Structures are given as C-alpha cells and as structure tokens.
PDB file of C-alpha atoms in Angstrom:
ATOM      1  CA  MET A  23       7.322  19.551  75.770  1.00 88.00           C
ATOM      2  CA  VAL A  24       7.085  17.160  73.344  1.00 92.00           C
ATOM      3  CA  LEU A  25      10.020  14.782  71.910  1.00 94.00           C
ATOM      4  CA  GLN A  26      10.313  14.730  68.132  1.00 93.00           C
ATOM      5  CA  SER A  27      12.116  12.246  66.230  1.00 94.00           C
ATOM      6  CA  ILE A  28      13.241  13.035  62.508  1.00 94.00           C
ATOM      7  CA  GLU A  29      14.833  10.419  60.185  1.00 95.00           C
ATOM      8  CA  ILE A  30      17.313  11.522  57.611  1.00 95.00           C
ATOM      9  CA  THR A  31      18.126   9.430  54.572  1.00 96.00           C
ATOM     10  CA  ALA A  32      20.532  10.354  51.845  1.00 96.00           C
ATOM     11  CA  THR A  33      22.100   8.433  48.855  1.00 96.00           C
ATOM     12  CA  LEU A  34      24.722   9.623  46.606  1.00 96.00           C
ATOM     13  CA  ALA A  35      26.017   7.815  43.271  1.00 95.00           C
ATOM     14  CA  VAL A  36      29.534   6.660  43.431  1.00 93.00           C
ATOM     15  CA  PRO A  37      31.931   5.812  40.317  1.00 88.00           C
ATOM     16  CA  GLN A  38      33.420   2.205  40.186  1.00 79.00           C
ATOM     17  CA  SER A  39      36.926   3.628  40.070  1.00 75.00           C
ATOM     18  CA  PRO A  40      39.264   4.920  41.239  1.00 81.00           C
ATOM     19  CA  PHE A  41      38.245   4.003  44.604  1.00 83.00           C
ATOM     20  CA  HIS A  42      38.548   6.463  47.151  1.00 91.00           C
ATOM     21  CA  ASN A  43      37.095   4.703  50.543  1.00 89.00           C
ATOM     22  CA  LEU A  44      34.091   7.384  50.555  1.00 91.00           C
ATOM     23  CA  HIS A  45      32.459   7.220  54.070  1.00 92.00           C
ATOM     24  CA  TRP A  46      29.944   9.312  55.831  1.00 93.00           C
ATOM     25  CA  ASN A  47      31.065  10.998  58.933  1.00 93.00           C
ATOM     26  CA  SER A  48      28.934  10.854  61.973  1.00 91.00           C
ATOM     27  CA  ALA A  49      28.009  14.491  62.196  1.00 94.00           C
ATOM     28  CA  LEU A  50      25.084  16.450  60.507  1.00 97.00           C
ATOM     29  CA  GLU A  51      23.316  19.807  61.112  1.00 97.00           C
ATOM     30  CA  LEU A  52      19.746  20.378  60.955  1.00 95.00           C
ATOM     31  CA  SER A  53      17.713  23.644  61.116  1.00 93.00           C
ATOM     32  CA  ILE A  54      15.165  23.338  63.947  1.00 92.00           C
ATOM     33  CA  ASP A  55      13.466  25.800  66.411  1.00 92.00           C
ATOM     34  CA  CYS A  56      15.416  26.070  69.745  1.00 93.00           C
ATOM     35  CA  PHE A  57      13.645  26.427  73.001  1.00 92.00           C
ATOM     36  CA  VAL A  58      16.562  27.131  74.978  1.00 93.00           C
ATOM     37  CA  CYS A  59      17.413  30.337  73.034  1.00 93.00           C
ATOM     38  CA  GLU A  60      13.935  30.901  71.845  1.00 93.00           C
ATOM     39  CA  ARG A  61      14.889  31.205  68.161  1.00 92.00           C
ATOM     40  CA  ILE A  62      13.275  29.677  65.232  1.00 91.00           C
ATOM     41  CA  GLY A  63      15.363  27.910  62.238  1.00 91.00           C
ATOM     42  CA  ARG A  64      18.737  27.465  64.405  1.00 92.00           C
ATOM     43  CA  THR A  65      21.529  25.295  62.862  1.00 94.00           C
ATOM     44  CA  THR A  66      22.005  22.619  65.261  1.00 96.00           C
ATOM     45  CA  ARG A  67      24.974  20.366  65.098  1.00 97.00           C
ATOM     46  CA  PHE A  68      24.616  16.460  66.028  1.00 97.00           C
ATOM     47  CA  GLU A  69      27.502  14.220  66.820  1.00 96.00           C
ATOM     48  CA  LEU A  70      26.871  10.561  66.869  1.00 94.00           C
ATOM     49  CA  GLY A  71      27.307   9.497  70.740  1.00 95.00           C
ATOM     50  CA  ALA A  72      26.809  12.991  72.149  1.00 97.00           C
ATOM     51  CA  GLU A  73      24.278  13.283  74.698  1.00 96.00           C
ATOM     52  CA  ARG A  74      23.348  16.730  73.505  1.00 97.00           C
ATOM     53  CA  ALA A  75      23.760  18.757  70.165  1.00 98.00           C
ATOM     54  CA  ILE A  76      24.979  22.416  69.881  1.00 97.00           C
ATOM     55  CA  CYS A  77      22.566  25.157  68.685  1.00 96.00           C
ATOM     56  CA  SER A  78      24.255  27.781  66.756  1.00 93.00           C
ATOM     57  CA  GLY A  79      22.436  30.684  68.525  1.00 87.00           C
ATOM     58  CA  ASP A  80      22.600  34.076  66.870  1.00 80.00           C
ATOM     59  CA  SER A  81      26.269  34.084  66.431  1.00 74.00           C
ATOM     60  CA  ARG A  82      29.464  32.179  66.850  1.00 71.00           C
ATOM     61  CA  THR A  83      29.709  33.420  70.623  1.00 77.00           C
ATOM     62  CA  ASP A  84      25.914  32.449  71.314  1.00 87.00           C
ATOM     63  CA  ARG A  85      26.360  28.885  70.500  1.00 93.00           C
ATOM     64  CA  HIS A  86      25.000  26.459  73.295  1.00 96.00           C
ATOM     65  CA  TYR A  87      24.138  22.919  74.359  1.00 96.00           C
ATOM     66  CA  THR A  88      20.294  21.847  73.306  1.00 96.00           C
ATOM     67  CA  ALA A  89      17.944  18.953  74.425  1.00 95.00           C
ATOM     68  CA  ALA A  90      18.804  17.065  71.137  1.00 96.00           C
ATOM     69  CA  ARG A  91      20.780  14.054  70.148  1.00 97.00           C
ATOM     70  CA  MET A  92      21.466  11.771  67.410  1.00 97.00           C
ATOM     71  CA  SER A  93      19.983   8.379  68.274  1.00 96.00           C
ATOM     72  CA  ALA A  94      20.867   6.197  65.265  1.00 96.00           C
ATOM     73  CA  PHE A  95      23.219   6.355  62.509  1.00 95.00           C
ATOM     74  CA  ASP A  96      23.904   3.622  59.748  1.00 95.00           C
ATOM     75  CA  THR A  97      25.349   3.530  56.451  1.00 94.00           C
ATOM     76  CA  GLY A  98      25.392   1.008  53.601  1.00 92.00           C
ATOM     77  CA  ALA A  99      27.331   0.865  50.203  1.00 87.00           C
ATOM     78  CA  ALA A 100      26.196  -0.890  47.066  1.00 85.00           C
ATOM     79  CA  LYS A 101      27.931  -1.362  43.822  1.00 83.00           C
ATOM     80  CA  ASP A 102      27.182   2.233  42.511  1.00 90.00           C
ATOM     81  CA  GLN A 103      26.062   4.045  45.526  1.00 93.00           C
ATOM     82  CA  ILE A 104      26.485   4.908  49.402  1.00 93.00           C
ATOM     83  CA  THR A 105      23.615   5.619  51.752  1.00 96.00           C
ATOM     84  CA  LEU A 106      22.909   6.999  55.005  1.00 96.00           C
ATOM     85  CA  ARG A 107      20.285   6.919  57.582  1.00 96.00           C
ATOM     86  CA  ALA A 108      20.437   9.002  60.738  1.00 96.00           C
ATOM     87  CA  VAL A 109      17.514   9.591  63.353  1.00 97.00           C
ATOM     88  CA  VAL A 110      17.780  12.532  65.558  1.00 96.00           C
ATOM     89  CA  ASP A 111      15.457  13.374  68.577  1.00 96.00           C
ATOM     90  CA  TYR A 112      14.975  16.580  70.218  1.00 94.00           C
ATOM     91  CA  TRP A 113      12.562  18.276  72.459  1.00 94.00           C
ATOM     92  CA  PHE A 114      10.327  21.009  71.469  1.00 92.00           C
ATOM     93  CA  ALA A 115       8.390  23.514  73.726  1.00 92.00           C
ATOM     94  CA  PRO A 116       6.145  26.411  72.533  1.00 92.00           C
ATOM     95  CA  PHE A 117       7.960  29.922  72.663  1.00 93.00           C
ATOM     96  CA  HIS A 118       7.920  33.238  70.782  1.00 94.00           C
ATOM     97  CA  ASP A 119      10.877  34.320  68.872  1.00 91.00           C
ATOM     98  CA  ALA A 120      10.892  37.828  69.736  1.00 87.00           C
ATOM     99  CA  LYS A 121      13.475  38.869  67.082  1.00 89.00           C
ATOM    100  CA  ARG A 122      11.509  37.657  64.327  1.00 89.00           C
ATOM    101  CA  ASP A 123       8.175  38.108  65.903  1.00 93.00           C
ATOM    102  CA  VAL A 124       7.027  34.812  65.186  1.00 91.00           C
ATOM    103  CA  ALA A 125       5.721  31.700  67.254  1.00 91.00           C
ATOM    104  CA  ALA A 126       7.752  28.466  67.306  1.00 90.00           C
ATOM    105  CA  THR A 127       5.879  25.531  65.762  1.00 85.00           C
ATOM    106  CA  PRO A 128       6.743  21.830  66.076  1.00 83.00           C
ATOM    107  CA  LEU A 129       7.556  19.721  63.052  1.00 80.00           C
ATOM    108  CA  THR A 130       4.447  18.269  61.278  1.00 71.00           C
ATOM    109  CA  ARG A 131       3.880  16.088  58.699  1.00 64.00           C
ATOM    110  CA  GLY A 132       2.494  19.097  56.543  1.00 57.00           C
ATOM    111  CA  TYR A 133       5.632  21.255  57.514  1.00 60.00           C
ATOM    112  CA  GLY A 134       8.182  21.753  54.855  1.00 64.00           C
ATOM    113  CA  SER A 135      11.537  19.784  55.231  1.00 74.00           C
ATOM    114  CA  PRO A 136      14.130  21.506  57.471  1.00 88.00           C
ATOM    115  CA  TRP A 137      17.629  22.159  56.038  1.00 93.00           C
ATOM    116  CA  VAL A 138      20.133  19.536  56.576  1.00 96.00           C
ATOM    117  CA  ARG A 139      23.836  18.982  55.745  1.00 97.00           C
ATOM    118  CA  LEU A 140      25.487  15.763  55.967  1.00 97.00           C
ATOM    119  CA  HIS A 141      29.339  15.352  56.169  1.00 96.00           C
ATOM    120  CA  LEU A 142      31.432  12.890  54.170  1.00 95.00           C
ATOM    121  CA  GLY A 143      35.157  11.860  53.992  1.00 95.00           C
ATOM    122  CA  TYR A 144      37.517   9.871  51.671  1.00 95.00           C
ATOM    123  CA  HIS A 145      40.883   9.167  50.987  1.00 95.00           C
ATOM    124  CA  CYS A 146      42.802   9.686  47.507  1.00 95.00           C
ATOM    125  CA  PRO A 147      44.909   6.763  46.870  1.00 93.00           C
ATOM    126  CA  GLU A 148      46.950   8.745  44.217  1.00 93.00           C
ATOM    127  CA  HIS A 149      47.966  11.251  46.721  1.00 96.00           C
ATOM    128  CA  ASN A 150      47.707   9.316  49.783  1.00 96.00           C
ATOM    129  CA  ALA A 151      45.605  12.215  51.362  1.00 97.00           C
ATOM    130  CA  SER A 152      42.254  12.460  53.064  1.00 96.00           C
ATOM    131  CA  GLY A 153      39.692  14.851  51.873  1.00 96.00           C
ATOM    132  CA  ALA A 154      36.007  15.911  52.969  1.00 97.00           C
ATOM    133  CA  PHE A 155      32.996  17.528  51.496  1.00 97.00           C
ATOM    134  CA  SER A 156      29.204  17.514  52.482  1.00 96.00           C
ATOM    135  CA  ASP A 157      25.884  17.014  50.901  1.00 96.00           C
ATOM    136  CA  GLN A 158      22.774  19.364  51.921  1.00 95.00           C
ATOM    137  CA  THR A 159      19.276  19.977  51.104  1.00 94.00           C
ATOM    138  CA  ASN A 160      19.812  23.224  49.243  1.00 94.00           C
ATOM    139  CA  LEU A 161      22.268  22.083  46.438  1.00 94.00           C
ATOM    140  CA  VAL A 162      21.388  22.473  42.856  1.00 95.00           C
ATOM    141  CA  ARG A 163      21.414  18.783  41.449  1.00 96.00           C
ATOM    142  CA  PRO A 164      22.922  16.768  40.131  1.00 96.00           C
ATOM    143  CA  CYS A 165      25.828  17.957  42.144  1.00 95.00           C
ATOM    144  CA  PRO A 166      29.185  16.234  41.212  1.00 95.00           C
ATOM    145  CA  THR A 167      32.062  16.293  43.734  1.00 95.00           C
ATOM    146  CA  PRO A 168      35.695  15.849  42.442  1.00 96.00           C
ATOM    147  CA  CYS A 169      38.580  14.595  44.593  1.00 96.00           C
ATOM    148  CA  GLU A 170      40.490  17.995  45.834  1.00 96.00           C
ATOM    149  CA  HIS A 171      43.761  16.252  45.118  1.00 96.00           C
ATOM    150  CA  CYS A 172      43.449  14.466  41.777  1.00 94.00           C
ATOM    151  CA  ALA A 173      40.338  15.822  40.561  1.00 94.00           C
ATOM    152  CA  VAL A 174      38.610  12.502  39.549  1.00 93.00           C
ATOM    153  CA  PRO A 175      34.883  12.347  40.326  1.00 93.00           C
ATOM    154  CA  ILE A 176      34.370  10.582  43.611  1.00 94.00           C
ATOM    155  CA  ALA A 177      30.468  11.093  44.340  1.00 95.00           C
ATOM    156  CA  GLU A 178      27.366  12.834  42.870  1.00 95.00           C
ATOM    157  CA  SER A 179      24.356  14.161  44.695  1.00 96.00           C
ATOM    158  CA  ARG A 180      21.205  13.200  42.354  1.00 96.00           C
ATOM    159  CA  GLU A 181      18.476  13.437  44.985  1.00 95.00           C
ATOM    160  CA  VAL A 182      17.807  15.933  47.921  1.00 95.00           C
ATOM    161  CA  PRO A 183      18.460  14.118  51.394  1.00 95.00           C
ATOM    162  CA  ARG A 184      15.069  13.154  52.681  1.00 93.00           C
ATOM    163  CA  VAL A 185      13.789  14.297  56.044  1.00 92.00           C
ATOM    164  CA  ARG A 186      10.607  12.598  57.551  1.00 90.00           C
ATOM    165  CA  LEU A 187       9.005  13.306  61.030  1.00 90.00           C
ATOM    166  CA  LEU A 188       8.842   9.895  62.802  1.00 91.00           C
ATOM    167  CA  THR A 189       6.814  11.117  66.010  1.00 76.00           C
TER     168      THR A 189
END
C-alpha cells in the first residue's frame, strides 16, 4: 500500500457588487481508484474533519467508506477573486478492476488529472436567501454563475481547478 497526497487549488473571479458573501464549502469530490471495492475512477466524497471518505461504488446502494481524508483546507479572498487550496490523502493498493478488465494504477506526475468538484455557498442580500453551486474540472470556461434568487453574476470560473500530486 502507498499513501498518496493530492493538492487541489481553484480560483474564481468575483464581481465587486452586489456582495453575496461567497464562500467555499468544506466538501469536495474527486475521482480516484478504490481498492476497497476494487473499481477504478470512483467518485469519492471528502468532508473536512471526517476521518474517512465515501466512495460512490457502482450505485447509490454500493457506497462505502474508504481509506482517504481531507488533511488540509484553506481559503482566501482578494479584491476580485476567491481561492481554495485543499489537500486530500488516500491509500492506494494495486488491484484489477474486473468489471472494466483493467489494472488500477497509482497517480503519477505523468498521469492525467483526476476529475474534481468543489462546492460553494452564498447569501443573496436582496432576497435574504442562501444558495449553492459547484465548480468542477470538466466545465466549459469561462463559466459564469448567477445568483439563483436575483440573477446577478456572483462568480466566474475562468481556469480549471488544478490537481497536483504531492507524494
């Protein structure tokens, strides 16, 4: 078994007004190979503070815990942007995915980036209501996000979230 650490960073452009108290939620999903269910490319959900992550398995009923966790999560905001940095650690052990007839491989620096989804929340001052949206690697950019209550632009994803292998 090998412990792998992945750093995820993302930046969104944020208009100056009206202020919607945009913030990153401390949850993310990442596609990684799962040695527990022996399936490659499983969507795995990470929550800040949780001791383990949840693998999607093959269906909603096959979800299970896996040996992974979010070990770091920090955010920042500047005049016209909001940033996120998260680190996830997970254990990898070799296996063969019988359903796809392919061997699992650990992430390497030459490996293509796994899919990732990051969650955000906000508060609409005009309607005094909360909302949520996500940013993920497979969106067409630029990708503007309007407030679901007042329709003003609240963020724009201009760059793909970066995924980098640390170990």
